[in-house]
Amino acid sequence: MTLITLVNQFISGATYGLVLFMVALGLALIFGVMSIVNLAHGSLYMLGAFFGYFIWSALRDMQFSFWWSVLLAGLGVAAAGFILEYLLRPFYRRGHTDQILLPMPLCTSLLTW
């Protein structure tokens, strides 16, 4: 391994670490300033992947099935996000514990339904 390879790997690792730091810092600022703790984002990503695969497998013989599945899965997750936001709005005035305990079971129950 040459010195140039080591320098390139170090710069790539430091760049990736800084990107992750900026994302974490942004989320910490958003949740800290707005005083809203919503941990359902991972469940919504998982729900979008499930919708996308389900729609793609149903339409795989159709032309542009991938793009239809991306579009319809995005619309489905947006609808689930609006419903989740509507249900969680009364909990924004309560403590952080109530905000943490409700979203995850609610999102995962959408997957088992």
CSV table of C-alpha atoms in Angstrom, one decimal:
chain,number,residue,atom,x,y,z
A,1,MET,CA,0.0,0.0,0.0
A,2,THR,CA,1.4,3.3,-1.0
A,3,LEU,CA,1.3,6.6,0.8
A,4,ILE,CA,-1.1,8.1,-1.7
A,5,THR,CA,-3.6,5.3,-1.1
A,6,LEU,CA,-3.4,5.8,2.7
A,7,VAL,CA,-3.9,9.6,2.3
A,8,ASN,CA,-6.9,9.0,0.0
A,9,GLN,CA,-8.5,6.5,2.5
A,10,PHE,CA,-7.9,8.9,5.4
A,11,ILE,CA,-9.5,11.8,3.5
A,12,SER,CA,-12.5,9.6,2.4
A,13,GLY,CA,-13.0,8.4,5.9
A,14,ALA,CA,-12.8,11.9,7.4
A,15,THR,CA,-15.2,13.2,4.7
A,16,TYR,CA,-17.7,10.5,5.4
A,17,GLY,CA,-17.4,11.1,9.2
A,18,LEU,CA,-18.0,14.8,8.8
A,19,VAL,CA,-21.1,14.1,6.6
A,20,LEU,CA,-22.5,11.8,9.4
A,21,PHE,CA,-21.6,14.4,12.0
A,22,MET,CA,-23.5,17.2,10.0
A,23,VAL,CA,-26.6,15.0,9.7
A,24,ALA,CA,-26.6,14.1,13.4
A,25,LEU,CA,-26.0,17.7,14.3
A,26,GLY,CA,-28.9,18.8,12.1
A,27,LEU,CA,-31.2,16.3,13.6
A,28,ALA,CA,-30.2,17.2,17.2
A,29,LEU,CA,-30.8,20.9,16.4
A,30,ILE,CA,-34.2,20.3,14.8
A,31,PHE,CA,-35.4,18.0,17.6
A,32,GLY,CA,-33.9,20.3,20.3
A,33,VAL,CA,-35.2,23.6,19.1
A,34,MET,CA,-38.7,22.3,18.2
A,35,SER,CA,-38.8,20.1,21.3
A,36,ILE,CA,-40.4,17.3,19.3
A,37,VAL,CA,-39.0,13.8,19.6
A,38,ASN,CA,-40.4,11.6,16.8
A,39,LEU,CA,-38.6,8.3,16.2
A,40,ALA,CA,-40.9,7.0,13.6
A,41,HIS,CA,-38.7,8.0,10.6
A,42,GLY,CA,-37.0,4.6,10.4
A,43,SER,CA,-40.4,2.9,10.4
A,44,LEU,CA,-41.6,5.1,7.6
A,45,TYR,CA,-38.5,4.3,5.5
A,46,MET,CA,-39.2,0.6,6.2
A,47,LEU,CA,-42.8,1.1,5.2
A,48,GLY,CA,-41.8,2.8,2.0
A,49,ALA,CA,-39.5,-0.1,1.1
A,50,PHE,CA,-42.2,-2.6,1.8
A,51,PHE,CA,-44.8,-0.6,-0.3
A,52,GLY,CA,-42.2,-0.3,-3.1
A,53,TYR,CA,-41.4,-4.0,-3.2
A,54,PHE,CA,-45.0,-5.0,-2.9
A,55,ILE,CA,-46.1,-2.7,-5.7
A,56,TRP,CA,-43.2,-3.7,-7.9
A,57,SER,CA,-43.9,-7.4,-7.5
A,58,ALA,CA,-47.5,-6.9,-8.4
A,59,LEU,CA,-46.6,-4.8,-11.5
A,60,ARG,CA,-43.4,-6.4,-12.6
A,61,ASP,CA,-44.7,-7.5,-16.0
A,62,MET,CA,-45.9,-4.0,-16.8
A,63,GLN,CA,-43.7,-1.4,-18.5
A,64,PHE,CA,-42.0,1.1,-16.2
A,65,SER,CA,-43.0,-1.0,-13.1
A,66,PHE,CA,-40.1,0.3,-11.1
A,67,TRP,CA,-41.0,3.9,-11.6
A,68,TRP,CA,-44.7,3.2,-10.9
A,69,SER,CA,-43.7,1.5,-7.7
A,70,VAL,CA,-41.4,4.4,-6.6
A,71,LEU,CA,-44.2,6.9,-7.3
A,72,LEU,CA,-47.0,4.9,-5.6
A,73,ALA,CA,-44.8,3.9,-2.6
A,74,GLY,CA,-43.9,7.6,-2.1
A,75,LEU,CA,-47.6,8.5,-2.2
A,76,GLY,CA,-48.5,5.7,0.2
A,77,VAL,CA,-45.8,6.7,2.7
A,78,ALA,CA,-46.7,10.4,2.4
A,79,ALA,CA,-50.3,9.4,3.3
A,80,ALA,CA,-49.1,7.3,6.3
A,81,GLY,CA,-46.9,10.3,7.4
A,82,PHE,CA,-49.8,12.7,7.3
A,83,ILE,CA,-52.0,10.2,9.3
A,84,LEU,CA,-49.2,9.8,11.8
A,85,GLU,CA,-48.7,13.5,12.1
A,86,TYR,CA,-52.4,14.0,12.6
A,87,LEU,CA,-52.4,11.4,15.4
A,88,LEU,CA,-49.3,12.6,17.1
A,89,ARG,CA,-50.1,16.3,17.1
A,90,PRO,CA,-51.9,16.2,20.6
A,91,PHE,CA,-48.7,14.6,22.0
A,92,TYR,CA,-46.4,17.5,21.1
A,93,ARG,CA,-47.6,19.4,24.2
A,94,ARG,CA,-46.8,16.5,26.5
A,95,GLY,CA,-43.5,15.2,27.8
A,96,HIS,CA,-40.8,13.6,25.8
A,97,THR,CA,-41.6,10.2,27.2
A,98,ASP,CA,-45.1,10.2,25.7
A,99,GLN,CA,-43.6,11.3,22.4
A,100,ILE,CA,-41.2,8.4,22.4
A,101,LEU,CA,-43.5,5.7,23.5
A,102,LEU,CA,-46.3,6.2,20.9
A,103,PRO,CA,-44.8,6.6,17.3
A,104,MET,CA,-42.9,3.3,17.0
A,105,PRO,CA,-45.7,0.9,17.9
A,106,LEU,CA,-48.1,3.0,15.8
A,107,CYS,CA,-45.9,2.7,12.7
A,108,THR,CA,-45.0,-0.9,13.2
A,109,SER,CA,-48.7,-1.7,13.6
A,110,LEU,CA,-49.2,-0.3,10.1
A,111,LEU,CA,-46.8,-2.9,8.8
A,112,THR,CA,-48.5,-5.8,10.5
A,113,TRP,CA,-52.0,-4.6,9.4
